[in-house]
mmCIF file of N, CA and C and ligand atoms in Angstrom:
data_model
loop_
_atom_site.group_PDB
_atom_site.id
_atom_site.type_symbol
_atom_site.label_atom_id
_atom_site.label_comp_id
_atom_site.label_asym_id
_atom_site.label_seq_id
_atom_site.Cartn_x
_atom_site.Cartn_y
_atom_site.Cartn_z
ATOM 1 N N MET A 1356 -4.540 26.778 6.617
ATOM 2 C CA MET A 1356 -3.361 27.116 7.931
ATOM 3 C C MET A 1356 -2.334 26.006 8.285
ATOM 4 N N ASN A 1357 -1.694 25.706 8.213
ATOM 5 C CA ASN A 1357 -0.552 25.031 8.550
ATOM 6 C C ASN A 1357 -0.279 24.383 9.772
ATOM 7 N N GLU A 1358 -1.352 22.999 10.194
ATOM 8 C CA GLU A 1358 -1.527 22.600 11.074
ATOM 9 C C GLU A 1358 -1.012 21.090 11.732
ATOM 10 N N ARG A 1359 -0.668 21.024 12.882
ATOM 11 C CA ARG A 1359 0.366 19.774 13.175
ATOM 12 C C ARG A 1359 -1.422 18.320 14.033
ATOM 13 N N THR A 1360 -1.635 17.774 13.718
ATOM 14 C CA THR A 1360 -2.057 16.560 14.073
ATOM 15 C C THR A 1360 -1.737 15.580 14.652
ATOM 16 N N VAL A 1361 -2.078 14.835 15.661
ATOM 17 C CA VAL A 1361 -1.520 13.559 15.608
ATOM 18 C C VAL A 1361 -2.438 12.368 15.512
ATOM 19 N N VAL A 1362 -2.164 11.157 15.164
ATOM 20 C CA VAL A 1362 -3.042 10.289 14.614
ATOM 21 C C VAL A 1362 -1.958 8.781 15.613
ATOM 22 N N LEU A 1363 -2.838 7.970 16.494
ATOM 23 C CA LEU A 1363 -2.634 6.883 17.267
ATOM 24 C C LEU A 1363 -3.200 5.741 15.769
ATOM 25 N N ILE A 1364 -2.807 4.555 15.494
ATOM 26 C CA ILE A 1364 -3.520 3.289 15.479
ATOM 27 C C ILE A 1364 -3.443 2.417 16.576
ATOM 28 N N LYS A 1365 -4.598 2.569 16.712
ATOM 29 C CA LYS A 1365 -4.901 2.017 17.890
ATOM 30 C C LYS A 1365 -4.744 0.332 17.663
ATOM 31 N N PRO A 1366 -4.946 -0.274 19.205
ATOM 32 C CA PRO A 1366 -4.571 -1.950 18.634
ATOM 33 C C PRO A 1366 -5.575 -3.100 18.325
ATOM 34 N N ASP A 1367 -6.695 -2.331 17.832
ATOM 35 C CA ASP A 1367 -7.272 -3.311 16.479
ATOM 36 C C ASP A 1367 -6.702 -2.935 15.283
ATOM 37 N N GLY A 1368 -6.333 -2.197 14.711
ATOM 38 C CA GLY A 1368 -5.597 -1.178 13.868
ATOM 39 C C GLY A 1368 -4.292 -2.183 13.617
ATOM 40 N N MET A 1369 -3.435 -2.511 15.007
ATOM 41 C CA MET A 1369 -2.022 -2.983 14.906
ATOM 42 C C MET A 1369 -2.630 -4.228 14.526
ATOM 43 N N GLU A 1370 -3.116 -4.800 15.417
ATOM 44 C CA GLU A 1370 -3.824 -6.647 14.854
ATOM 45 C C GLU A 1370 -4.395 -6.632 13.955
ATOM 46 N N LYS A 1371 -4.443 -5.819 12.964
ATOM 47 C CA LYS A 1371 -4.933 -6.330 11.820
ATOM 48 C C LYS A 1371 -4.141 -5.795 10.442
ATOM 49 N N LYS A 1372 -2.943 -5.427 10.962
ATOM 50 C CA LYS A 1372 -1.626 -4.980 10.108
ATOM 51 C C LYS A 1372 -1.758 -4.388 9.006
ATOM 52 N N VAL A 1373 -2.655 -3.187 9.086
ATOM 53 C CA VAL A 1373 -2.630 -2.081 8.352
ATOM 54 C C VAL A 1373 -1.844 -0.477 8.507
ATOM 55 N N VAL A 1374 -1.261 -0.938 9.185
ATOM 56 C CA VAL A 1374 -0.403 0.290 9.617
ATOM 57 C C VAL A 1374 0.529 0.881 8.620
ATOM 58 N N GLY A 1375 0.937 0.609 7.599
ATOM 59 C CA GLY A 1375 1.186 0.571 5.652
ATOM 60 C C GLY A 1375 0.323 1.557 4.956
ATOM 61 N N GLN A 1376 -0.748 0.501 5.133
ATOM 62 C CA GLN A 1376 -2.078 1.325 3.928
ATOM 63 C C GLN A 1376 -2.274 2.717 4.628
ATOM 64 N N ILE A 1377 -2.388 2.781 6.599
ATOM 65 C CA ILE A 1377 -2.746 4.351 6.818
ATOM 66 C C ILE A 1377 -1.746 5.320 6.560
ATOM 67 N N ILE A 1378 -0.966 5.303 6.511
ATOM 68 C CA ILE A 1378 0.201 5.782 6.584
ATOM 69 C C ILE A 1378 0.048 6.536 5.126
ATOM 70 N N ASP A 1379 0.031 5.348 4.101
ATOM 71 C CA ASP A 1379 -0.093 6.004 2.516
ATOM 72 C C ASP A 1379 -0.545 6.750 2.413
ATOM 73 N N ARG A 1380 -2.200 6.420 3.049
ATOM 74 C CA ARG A 1380 -3.269 7.373 2.755
ATOM 75 C C ARG A 1380 -2.750 8.825 3.213
ATOM 76 N N PHE A 1381 -2.711 9.023 4.444
ATOM 77 C CA PHE A 1381 -1.940 9.911 4.489
ATOM 78 C C PHE A 1381 -1.129 10.934 3.942
ATOM 79 N N GLU A 1382 -0.124 9.980 3.409
ATOM 80 C CA GLU A 1382 0.917 10.898 2.687
ATOM 81 C C GLU A 1382 0.529 10.832 0.777
ATOM 82 N N ARG A 1383 -0.601 10.474 0.734
ATOM 83 C CA ARG A 1383 -0.812 10.715 -0.834
ATOM 84 C C ARG A 1383 -1.938 11.417 -0.650
ATOM 85 N N ALA A 1384 -2.200 12.213 0.589
ATOM 86 C CA ALA A 1384 -3.000 13.000 0.816
ATOM 87 C C ALA A 1384 -2.239 14.791 0.818
ATOM 88 N N GLY A 1385 -0.844 14.277 0.738
ATOM 89 C CA GLY A 1385 0.000 15.137 0.708
ATOM 90 C C GLY A 1385 0.454 15.768 2.185
ATOM 91 N N LEU A 1386 0.037 15.009 2.924
ATOM 92 C CA LEU A 1386 0.321 15.454 4.602
ATOM 93 C C LEU A 1386 1.784 14.745 4.538
ATOM 94 N N ASN A 1387 2.743 16.089 5.703
ATOM 95 C CA ASN A 1387 3.789 15.574 6.219
ATOM 96 C C ASN A 1387 3.810 14.801 7.367
ATOM 97 N N LEU A 1388 4.882 14.157 7.178
ATOM 98 C CA LEU A 1388 5.502 12.726 8.556
ATOM 99 C C LEU A 1388 6.071 13.773 9.095
ATOM 100 N N ILE A 1389 6.191 14.225 10.474
ATOM 101 C CA ILE A 1389 6.962 14.750 10.876
ATOM 102 C C ILE A 1389 7.498 13.905 11.828
ATOM 103 N N ALA A 1390 6.921 12.827 12.783
ATOM 104 C CA ALA A 1390 7.111 12.240 13.940
ATOM 105 C C ALA A 1390 6.390 11.075 13.270
ATOM 106 N N LEU A 1391 7.255 9.789 14.481
ATOM 107 C CA LEU A 1391 6.489 8.577 13.942
ATOM 108 C C LEU A 1391 7.502 7.610 15.052
ATOM 109 N N LYS A 1392 6.938 7.023 15.820
ATOM 110 C CA LYS A 1392 7.443 6.160 16.851
ATOM 111 C C LYS A 1392 6.063 4.821 17.167
ATOM 112 N N MET A 1393 6.606 4.441 17.953
ATOM 113 C CA MET A 1393 5.488 2.903 18.829
ATOM 114 C C MET A 1393 6.178 3.249 20.214
ATOM 115 N N VAL A 1394 4.570 3.724 20.905
ATOM 116 C CA VAL A 1394 4.673 4.160 22.414
ATOM 117 C C VAL A 1394 3.561 2.754 23.307
ATOM 118 N N CYS A 1395 3.689 2.241 24.427
ATOM 119 C CA CYS A 1395 2.981 1.582 24.969
ATOM 120 C C CYS A 1395 2.063 3.228 26.167
ATOM 121 N N LEU A 1396 1.017 3.066 26.095
ATOM 122 C CA LEU A 1396 0.623 3.576 26.525
ATOM 123 C C LEU A 1396 0.214 3.435 27.769
ATOM 124 N N THR A 1397 -0.368 4.561 29.062
ATOM 125 C CA THR A 1397 -0.111 3.857 30.158
ATOM 126 C C THR A 1397 -1.620 4.705 30.798
ATOM 127 N N GLN A 1398 -1.796 4.487 32.530
ATOM 128 C CA GLN A 1398 -3.563 5.199 32.636
ATOM 129 C C GLN A 1398 -3.265 6.561 33.030
ATOM 130 N N GLU A 1399 -2.108 6.791 33.535
ATOM 131 C CA GLU A 1399 -1.750 8.124 33.159
ATOM 132 C C GLU A 1399 -1.813 9.283 32.358
ATOM 133 N N ILE A 1400 -1.357 8.995 31.121
ATOM 134 C CA ILE A 1400 -1.137 9.554 29.818
ATOM 135 C C ILE A 1400 -2.711 9.690 29.659
ATOM 136 N N LEU A 1401 -3.475 8.723 29.845
ATOM 137 C CA LEU A 1401 -5.141 8.528 28.801
ATOM 138 C C LEU A 1401 -5.493 9.140 29.923
ATOM 139 N N ASP A 1402 -5.652 9.281 31.444
ATOM 140 C CA ASP A 1402 -6.245 10.123 32.191
ATOM 141 C C ASP A 1402 -6.438 11.560 30.975
ATOM 142 N N VAL A 1403 -5.355 11.720 31.016
ATOM 143 C CA VAL A 1403 -5.123 13.270 30.084
ATOM 144 C C VAL A 1403 -5.898 12.918 28.934
ATOM 145 N N TRP A 1404 -5.422 12.022 28.465
ATOM 146 C CA TRP A 1404 -5.414 12.229 27.038
ATOM 147 C C TRP A 1404 -7.399 11.970 27.018
ATOM 148 N N TYR A 1405 -7.777 11.697 27.539
ATOM 149 C CA TYR A 1405 -9.424 11.076 26.935
ATOM 150 C C TYR A 1405 -10.068 11.864 28.518
ATOM 151 N N ALA A 1406 -9.640 12.815 29.279
ATOM 152 C CA ALA A 1406 -10.348 13.297 30.367
ATOM 153 C C ALA A 1406 -11.895 14.001 29.695
ATOM 154 N N HIS A 1407 -12.208 14.093 28.994
ATOM 155 C CA HIS A 1407 -13.186 14.553 28.359
ATOM 156 C C HIS A 1407 -14.321 13.337 28.122
ATOM 157 N N HIS A 1408 -13.750 12.254 28.329
ATOM 158 C CA HIS A 1408 -14.674 10.705 28.302
ATOM 159 C C HIS A 1408 -14.805 10.123 29.568
ATOM 160 N N LYS A 1409 -13.959 10.883 30.720
ATOM 161 C CA LYS A 1409 -14.092 10.140 31.779
ATOM 162 C C LYS A 1409 -14.844 9.404 32.086
ATOM 163 N N ASP A 1410 -15.619 10.641 32.514
ATOM 164 C CA ASP A 1410 -17.272 10.164 33.096
ATOM 165 C C ASP A 1410 -18.457 9.002 32.169
ATOM 166 N N LYS A 1411 -17.916 9.191 31.144
ATOM 167 C CA LYS A 1411 -18.350 7.705 30.116
ATOM 168 C C LYS A 1411 -18.563 6.577 30.402
ATOM 169 N N PRO A 1412 -19.049 5.703 30.034
ATOM 170 C CA PRO A 1412 -19.652 4.174 30.737
ATOM 171 C C PRO A 1412 -18.605 3.256 30.001
ATOM 172 N N PHE A 1413 -18.062 4.151 28.948
ATOM 173 C CA PHE A 1413 -17.073 3.085 28.160
ATOM 174 C C PHE A 1413 -15.493 3.516 28.689
ATOM 175 N N PHE A 1414 -15.470 4.394 29.646
ATOM 176 C CA PHE A 1414 -14.064 4.921 29.542
ATOM 177 C C PHE A 1414 -13.152 3.831 29.749
ATOM 178 N N SER A 1415 -13.753 2.609 30.954
ATOM 179 C CA SER A 1415 -12.841 1.682 31.121
ATOM 180 C C SER A 1415 -12.320 0.832 30.642
ATOM 181 N N GLU A 1416 -12.937 0.652 30.009
ATOM 182 C CA GLU A 1416 -13.192 -0.680 28.649
ATOM 183 C C GLU A 1416 -12.049 -0.151 27.010
ATOM 184 N N LEU A 1417 -12.507 1.332 27.054
ATOM 185 C CA LEU A 1417 -11.648 1.741 26.465
ATOM 186 C C LEU A 1417 -10.123 2.462 26.918
ATOM 187 N N CYS A 1418 -9.482 2.500 27.833
ATOM 188 C CA CYS A 1418 -8.210 2.558 28.536
ATOM 189 C C CYS A 1418 -7.638 1.278 28.491
ATOM 190 N N ALA A 1419 -7.992 -0.100 28.804
ATOM 191 C CA ALA A 1419 -7.758 -0.973 28.775
ATOM 192 C C ALA A 1419 -7.709 -1.747 27.260
ATOM 193 N N ALA A 1420 -8.279 -1.040 26.273
ATOM 194 C CA ALA A 1420 -8.068 -1.421 24.921
ATOM 195 C C ALA A 1420 -6.957 -1.160 24.244
ATOM 196 N N MET A 1421 -6.271 0.420 24.262
ATOM 197 C CA MET A 1421 -5.483 1.196 24.001
ATOM 198 C C MET A 1421 -3.994 0.728 24.405
ATOM 199 N N MET A 1422 -3.724 0.456 25.986
ATOM 200 C CA MET A 1422 -2.780 -0.307 26.952
ATOM 201 C C MET A 1422 -2.941 -1.978 26.631
ATOM 202 N N SER A 1423 -3.482 -2.244 25.621
ATOM 203 C CA SER A 1423 -3.873 -3.652 25.733
ATOM 204 C C SER A 1423 -1.904 -4.178 24.670
ATOM 205 N N CYS A 1424 -1.808 -3.382 23.542
ATOM 206 C CA CYS A 1424 -0.597 -3.669 22.974
ATOM 207 C C CYS A 1424 -0.038 -1.749 22.598
ATOM 208 N N PRO A 1425 1.533 -1.848 21.695
ATOM 209 C CA PRO A 1425 1.700 -0.605 21.779
ATOM 210 C C PRO A 1425 1.265 -0.347 20.785
ATOM 211 N N VAL A 1426 1.104 0.637 20.494
ATOM 212 C CA VAL A 1426 0.636 1.582 19.133
ATOM 213 C C VAL A 1426 1.429 2.339 18.748
ATOM 214 N N VAL A 1427 1.181 2.930 17.322
ATOM 215 C CA VAL A 1427 2.124 3.638 16.083
ATOM 216 C C VAL A 1427 1.072 4.902 16.299
ATOM 217 N N ALA A 1428 2.075 5.761 17.243
ATOM 218 C CA ALA A 1428 1.889 7.090 17.640
ATOM 219 C C ALA A 1428 2.626 8.029 15.904
ATOM 220 N N MET A 1429 1.895 9.073 15.302
ATOM 221 C CA MET A 1429 2.150 9.948 14.529
ATOM 222 C C MET A 1429 2.102 11.272 14.205
ATOM 223 N N VAL A 1430 2.599 12.527 14.347
ATOM 224 C CA VAL A 1430 2.638 13.799 13.790
ATOM 225 C C VAL A 1430 2.587 13.856 12.611
ATOM 226 N N LEU A 1431 1.226 14.569 12.130
ATOM 227 C CA LEU A 1431 1.378 15.018 10.248
ATOM 228 C C LEU A 1431 1.527 16.540 10.537
ATOM 229 N N GLU A 1432 1.868 16.859 9.130
ATOM 230 C CA GLU A 1432 1.302 18.680 9.476
ATOM 231 C C GLU A 1432 0.822 18.864 7.427
ATOM 232 N N GLY A 1433 0.312 19.400 7.842
ATOM 233 C CA GLY A 1433 0.237 20.370 6.509
ATOM 234 C C GLY A 1433 -0.705 21.078 6.769
ATOM 235 N N GLU A 1434 -1.095 22.071 5.595
ATOM 236 C CA GLU A 1434 -2.454 23.009 5.446
ATOM 237 C C GLU A 1434 -3.766 22.206 5.355
ATOM 238 N N GLY A 1435 -4.395 22.920 7.030
ATOM 239 C CA GLY A 1435 -5.811 22.009 7.097
ATOM 240 C C GLY A 1435 -5.668 20.291 7.364
ATOM 241 N N ALA A 1436 -4.592 20.187 8.270
ATOM 242 C CA ALA A 1436 -4.260 19.311 8.490
ATOM 243 C C ALA A 1436 -5.762 18.438 9.209
ATOM 244 N N ILE A 1437 -5.563 19.002 10.422
ATOM 245 C CA ILE A 1437 -6.908 18.089 11.518
ATOM 246 C C ILE A 1437 -8.143 17.977 10.326
ATOM 247 N N GLN A 1438 -8.408 19.006 9.436
ATOM 248 C CA GLN A 1438 -9.986 18.640 8.396
ATOM 249 C C GLN A 1438 -9.731 17.553 7.849
ATOM 250 N N LYS A 1439 -8.391 17.643 6.944
ATOM 251 C CA LYS A 1439 -8.091 16.267 6.293
ATOM 252 C C LYS A 1439 -7.851 14.948 6.516
ATOM 253 N N VAL A 1440 -6.981 15.037 7.951
ATOM 254 C CA VAL A 1440 -7.205 14.037 8.415
ATOM 255 C C VAL A 1440 -8.991 13.527 8.977
ATOM 256 N N PHE A 1441 -9.206 14.373 9.636
ATOM 257 C CA PHE A 1441 -10.734 13.829 10.097
ATOM 258 C C PHE A 1441 -11.485 12.993 8.727
ATOM 259 N N ALA A 1442 -11.008 14.142 7.477
ATOM 260 C CA ALA A 1442 -11.588 13.054 6.251
ATOM 261 C C ALA A 1442 -11.025 12.096 5.791
ATOM 262 N N ILE A 1443 -10.054 11.711 6.132
ATOM 263 C CA ILE A 1443 -9.649 10.526 5.888
ATOM 264 C C ILE A 1443 -9.784 9.538 6.552
ATOM 265 N N CYS A 1444 -9.894 9.696 7.910
ATOM 266 C CA CYS A 1444 -10.489 8.604 8.553
ATOM 267 C C CYS A 1444 -11.733 8.701 8.971
ATOM 268 N N GLY A 1445 -12.835 9.451 8.739
ATOM 269 C CA GLY A 1445 -14.436 9.187 9.059
ATOM 270 C C GLY A 1445 -14.468 9.588 10.334
ATOM 271 N N PRO A 1446 -15.969 9.130 10.472
ATOM 272 C CA PRO A 1446 -16.726 9.571 12.057
ATOM 273 C C PRO A 1446 -16.242 8.652 12.990
ATOM 274 N N THR A 1447 -16.477 8.668 14.052
ATOM 275 C CA THR A 1447 -16.089 7.460 15.159
ATOM 276 C C THR A 1447 -16.858 6.293 14.651
ATOM 277 N N ASP A 1448 -18.337 6.192 14.489
ATOM 278 C CA ASP A 1448 -18.623 5.047 13.779
ATOM 279 C C ASP A 1448 -18.836 4.654 12.869
ATOM 280 N N PRO A 1449 -17.565 3.638 12.335
ATOM 281 C CA PRO A 1449 -17.284 2.761 11.103
ATOM 282 C C PRO A 1449 -18.780 2.329 10.475
ATOM 283 N N SER A 1450 -19.746 2.227 10.405
ATOM 284 C CA SER A 1450 -20.901 2.376 10.117
ATOM 285 C C SER A 1450 -21.545 3.534 9.471
ATOM 286 N N GLU A 1451 -20.775 4.505 10.152
ATOM 287 C CA GLU A 1451 -21.730 5.634 9.702
ATOM 288 C C GLU A 1451 -20.143 6.291 8.479
ATOM 289 N N ALA A 1452 -19.319 6.125 8.448
ATOM 290 C CA ALA A 1452 -18.734 6.500 7.535
ATOM 291 C C ALA A 1452 -18.544 5.910 6.179
ATOM 292 N N GLN A 1453 -18.203 6.949 5.703
ATOM 293 C CA GLN A 1453 -18.159 6.968 4.142
ATOM 294 C C GLN A 1453 -17.062 5.375 3.240
ATOM 295 N N PRO A 1454 -17.080 4.809 2.453
ATOM 296 C CA PRO A 1454 -16.613 4.033 1.742
ATOM 297 C C PRO A 1454 -15.351 4.683 1.522
ATOM 298 N N GLY A 1455 -14.080 4.408 1.580
ATOM 299 C CA GLY A 1455 -12.867 4.747 1.252
ATOM 300 C C GLY A 1455 -12.074 5.278 2.346
ATOM 301 N N THR A 1456 -12.655 5.627 3.641
ATOM 302 C CA THR A 1456 -11.943 6.064 4.611
ATOM 303 C C THR A 1456 -11.695 5.165 5.839
ATOM 304 N N ILE A 1457 -10.493 5.309 6.595
ATOM 305 C CA ILE A 1457 -9.243 4.492 6.881
ATOM 306 C C ILE A 1457 -10.807 3.849 7.816
ATOM 307 N N ARG A 1458 -11.794 4.099 8.777
ATOM 308 C CA ARG A 1458 -12.526 3.694 9.559
ATOM 309 C C ARG A 1458 -13.397 2.607 9.202
ATOM 310 N N ARG A 1459 -13.855 3.049 8.276
ATOM 311 C CA ARG A 1459 -15.391 2.539 6.712
ATOM 312 C C ARG A 1459 -14.433 1.020 6.712
ATOM 313 N N ASP A 1460 -13.176 1.463 6.053
ATOM 314 C CA ASP A 1460 -12.458 0.485 5.476
ATOM 315 C C ASP A 1460 -11.824 -0.957 5.885
ATOM 316 N N PHE A 1461 -11.782 -0.340 7.337
ATOM 317 C CA PHE A 1461 -10.911 -1.492 8.431
ATOM 318 C C PHE A 1461 -11.263 -1.540 9.651
ATOM 319 N N GLY A 1462 -12.774 -0.753 9.864
ATOM 320 C CA GLY A 1462 -12.704 -0.369 11.049
ATOM 321 C C GLY A 1462 -13.917 -1.520 11.645
ATOM 322 N N GLU A 1463 -14.435 -1.860 13.036
ATOM 323 C CA GLU A 1463 -15.481 -2.778 12.619
ATOM 324 C C GLU A 1463 -16.839 -2.146 13.536
ATOM 325 N N SER A 1464 -16.208 -1.284 14.592
ATOM 326 C CA SER A 1464 -17.003 -0.357 15.810
ATOM 327 C C SER A 1464 -17.168 0.367 16.582
ATOM 328 N N LYS A 1465 -17.302 1.248 17.428
ATOM 329 C CA LYS A 1465 -16.861 2.453 18.135
ATOM 330 C C LYS A 1465 -15.729 2.489 18.607
ATOM 331 N N PRO A 1466 -15.396 1.361 19.843
ATOM 332 C CA PRO A 1466 -14.418 0.566 20.284
ATOM 333 C C PRO A 1466 -13.374 0.209 19.175
ATOM 334 N N LYS A 1467 -13.874 -0.405 17.865
ATOM 335 C CA LYS A 1467 -12.626 -0.760 17.138
ATOM 336 C C LYS A 1467 -12.789 -0.333 16.474
ATOM 337 N N ASN A 1468 -12.305 1.005 16.448
ATOM 338 C CA ASN A 1468 -12.208 2.121 15.175
ATOM 339 C C ASN A 1468 -11.160 2.306 14.387
ATOM 340 N N VAL A 1469 -9.398 1.768 14.987
ATOM 341 C CA VAL A 1469 -9.040 1.496 13.708
ATOM 342 C C VAL A 1469 -7.416 2.799 14.465
ATOM 343 N N VAL A 1470 -8.363 3.678 14.727
ATOM 344 C CA VAL A 1470 -7.733 5.401 14.372
ATOM 345 C C VAL A 1470 -8.067 6.313 15.436
ATOM 346 N N HIS A 1471 -7.220 6.610 16.120
ATOM 347 C CA HIS A 1471 -7.749 8.099 17.231
ATOM 348 C C HIS A 1471 -7.238 9.170 16.369
ATOM 349 N N ARG A 1472 -7.682 10.350 15.564
ATOM 350 C CA ARG A 1472 -7.137 11.462 14.877
ATOM 351 C C ARG A 1472 -7.369 12.790 16.504
ATOM 352 N N SER A 1473 -6.560 13.598 16.218
ATOM 353 C CA SER A 1473 -7.216 15.156 17.046
ATOM 354 C C SER A 1473 -8.130 15.743 16.603
ATOM 355 N N ASP A 1474 -9.257 16.234 17.901
ATOM 356 C CA ASP A 1474 -9.965 17.236 16.986
ATOM 357 C C ASP A 1474 -10.027 18.737 16.603
ATOM 358 N N SER A 1475 -8.964 18.687 17.192
ATOM 359 C CA SER A 1475 -9.063 20.602 17.053
ATOM 360 C C SER A 1475 -7.462 20.337 16.969
ATOM 361 N N VAL A 1476 -7.022 21.966 17.188
ATOM 362 C CA VAL A 1476 -5.468 22.548 17.019
ATOM 363 C C VAL A 1476 -5.159 22.054 18.699
ATOM 364 N N GLY A 1477 -5.899 22.937 19.376
ATOM 365 C CA GLY A 1477 -5.733 22.571 21.011
ATOM 366 C C GLY A 1477 -5.488 20.946 21.425
ATOM 367 N N ALA A 1478 -6.213 20.596 20.894
ATOM 368 C CA ALA A 1478 -6.125 18.845 21.286
ATOM 369 C C ALA A 1478 -5.198 18.520 20.691
ATOM 370 N N ALA A 1479 -4.728 18.692 19.351
ATOM 371 C CA ALA A 1479 -3.435 18.130 18.472
ATOM 372 C C ALA A 1479 -2.264 18.600 19.832
ATOM 373 N N GLN A 1480 -2.264 19.857 19.833
ATOM 374 C CA GLN A 1480 -0.861 20.451 20.652
ATOM 375 C C GLN A 1480 -1.099 19.722 22.296
ATOM 376 N N LYS A 1481 -2.008 19.288 22.713
ATOM 377 C CA LYS A 1481 -2.029 18.723 24.408
ATOM 378 C C LYS A 1481 -1.266 16.969 23.692
ATOM 379 N N GLU A 1482 -2.140 16.578 22.711
ATOM 380 C CA GLU A 1482 -1.571 14.850 22.569
ATOM 381 C C GLU A 1482 0.277 15.396 21.981
ATOM 382 N N ILE A 1483 0.168 15.979 21.181
ATOM 383 C CA ILE A 1483 1.612 15.973 20.926
ATOM 384 C C ILE A 1483 2.636 16.217 21.963
ATOM 385 N N ASN A 1484 2.249 16.890 22.922
ATOM 386 C CA ASN A 1484 2.955 17.735 24.148
ATOM 387 C C ASN A 1484 2.967 15.846 25.359
ATOM 388 N N LEU A 1485 1.845 15.329 25.071
ATOM 389 C CA LEU A 1485 1.975 14.375 26.208
ATOM 390 C C LEU A 1485 2.912 12.847 25.689
ATOM 391 N N LEU A 1486 3.066 13.064 24.284
ATOM 392 C CA LEU A 1486 3.417 11.885 23.736
ATOM 393 C C LEU A 1486 5.205 12.166 22.937
ATOM 394 N N PHE A 1487 5.406 13.411 22.894
ATOM 395 C CA PHE A 1487 6.099 13.534 22.274
ATOM 396 C C PHE A 1487 7.381 14.912 22.995
ATOM 397 N N GLN A 1488 8.638 14.645 22.804
ATOM 398 C CA GLN A 1488 9.845 15.453 23.055
ATOM 399 C C GLN A 1488 10.058 16.467 21.891
ATOM 400 N N PRO A 1489 10.136 17.504 21.981
ATOM 401 C CA PRO A 1489 10.583 18.439 20.800
ATOM 402 C C PRO A 1489 10.988 18.263 19.917
ATOM 403 N N GLU A 1490 12.416 17.203 20.433
ATOM 404 C CA GLU A 1490 13.575 16.781 19.840
ATOM 405 C C GLU A 1490 13.279 15.836 18.427
ATOM 406 N N GLU A 1491 11.607 15.253 18.724
ATOM 407 C CA GLU A 1491 11.177 14.166 18.235
ATOM 408 C C GLU A 1491 10.380 14.450 16.930
ATOM 409 N N LEU A 1492 10.242 15.641 17.009
ATOM 410 C CA LEU A 1492 9.450 16.536 15.894
ATOM 411 C C LEU A 1492 10.500 16.934 14.380
ATOM 412 N N SER A 1493 10.339 16.780 13.639
ATOM 413 C CA SER A 1493 11.276 17.149 12.344
ATOM 414 C C SER A 1493 10.680 18.452 11.595
HETATM 415 P P1 LIG B 2053 -12.197 8.597 19.465
HETATM 416 O O1 LIG B 2053 -13.392 9.519 18.844
HETATM 417 O O2 LIG B 2053 -10.887 8.296 19.066
HETATM 418 O O3 LIG B 2053 -11.739 8.538 20.603
HETATM 419 C C1 LIG B 2053 -12.414 8.405 21.876
HETATM 420 C C2 LIG B 2053 -13.342 6.553 21.494
HETATM 421 O O4 LIG B 2053 -14.003 6.083 22.553
HETATM 422 C C3 LIG B 2053 -13.544 6.608 20.353
HETATM 423 O O5 LIG B 2053 -12.741 6.905 19.832
HETATM 424 C C4 LIG B 2053 -14.357 5.105 20.333
HETATM 425 O O6 LIG B 2053 -12.804 4.845 19.658
HETATM 426 C C5 LIG B 2053 -14.440 5.226 21.698
HETATM 427 N N1 LIG B 2053 -15.862 5.083 21.922
HETATM 428 C C6 LIG B 2053 -16.307 6.552 21.628
HETATM 429 N N2 LIG B 2053 -17.741 5.898 21.938
HETATM 430 C C7 LIG B 2053 -18.122 4.781 22.409
HETATM 431 C C8 LIG B 2053 -18.971 3.640 22.790
HETATM 432 N N3 LIG B 2053 -20.372 3.791 22.394
HETATM 433 N N4 LIG B 2053 -18.809 2.660 23.440
HETATM 434 C C9 LIG B 2053 -17.132 2.154 23.429
HETATM 435 N N5 LIG B 2053 -16.222 3.247 22.774
HETATM 436 C C10 LIG B 2053 -16.550 4.117 22.584
#
């Protein structure tokens, strides 16, 4: 199924200057980049974005980190894009990720795991609506 998914390059990924390498991995996998920009996340956006984490002990630390600098936000499209991006990024904890995944190669810890990726088609749609105008999607 042709799907869309959202990837954010988190502040720790921005600091490490691996934006180009990350986009390269998605393009090499045949995914199409249909929107790309830098955004300053706000508490209002994050309250919706991470609504499912609101009661977790790390929620305020997570939000503070995500607002610490502008992040790169992109929409990728392709056959099975959600699962493809999931595989390219690896699981939440970089220490559990396979070598060759973004999180294993560039991540340090759960809070510093370099990228966010949509969990499902529904999450991707919610995230696209939160960050992008329809005319920004090619
Ligand atoms: P992600 O799965 O993209 O979205 C939720 C984020 O919360 C997750 O990446 C981690 O960066 C962060 N996170 C998850 N678990 C923990 C934890 N135990 N401590 C701190 N941050 C966490």
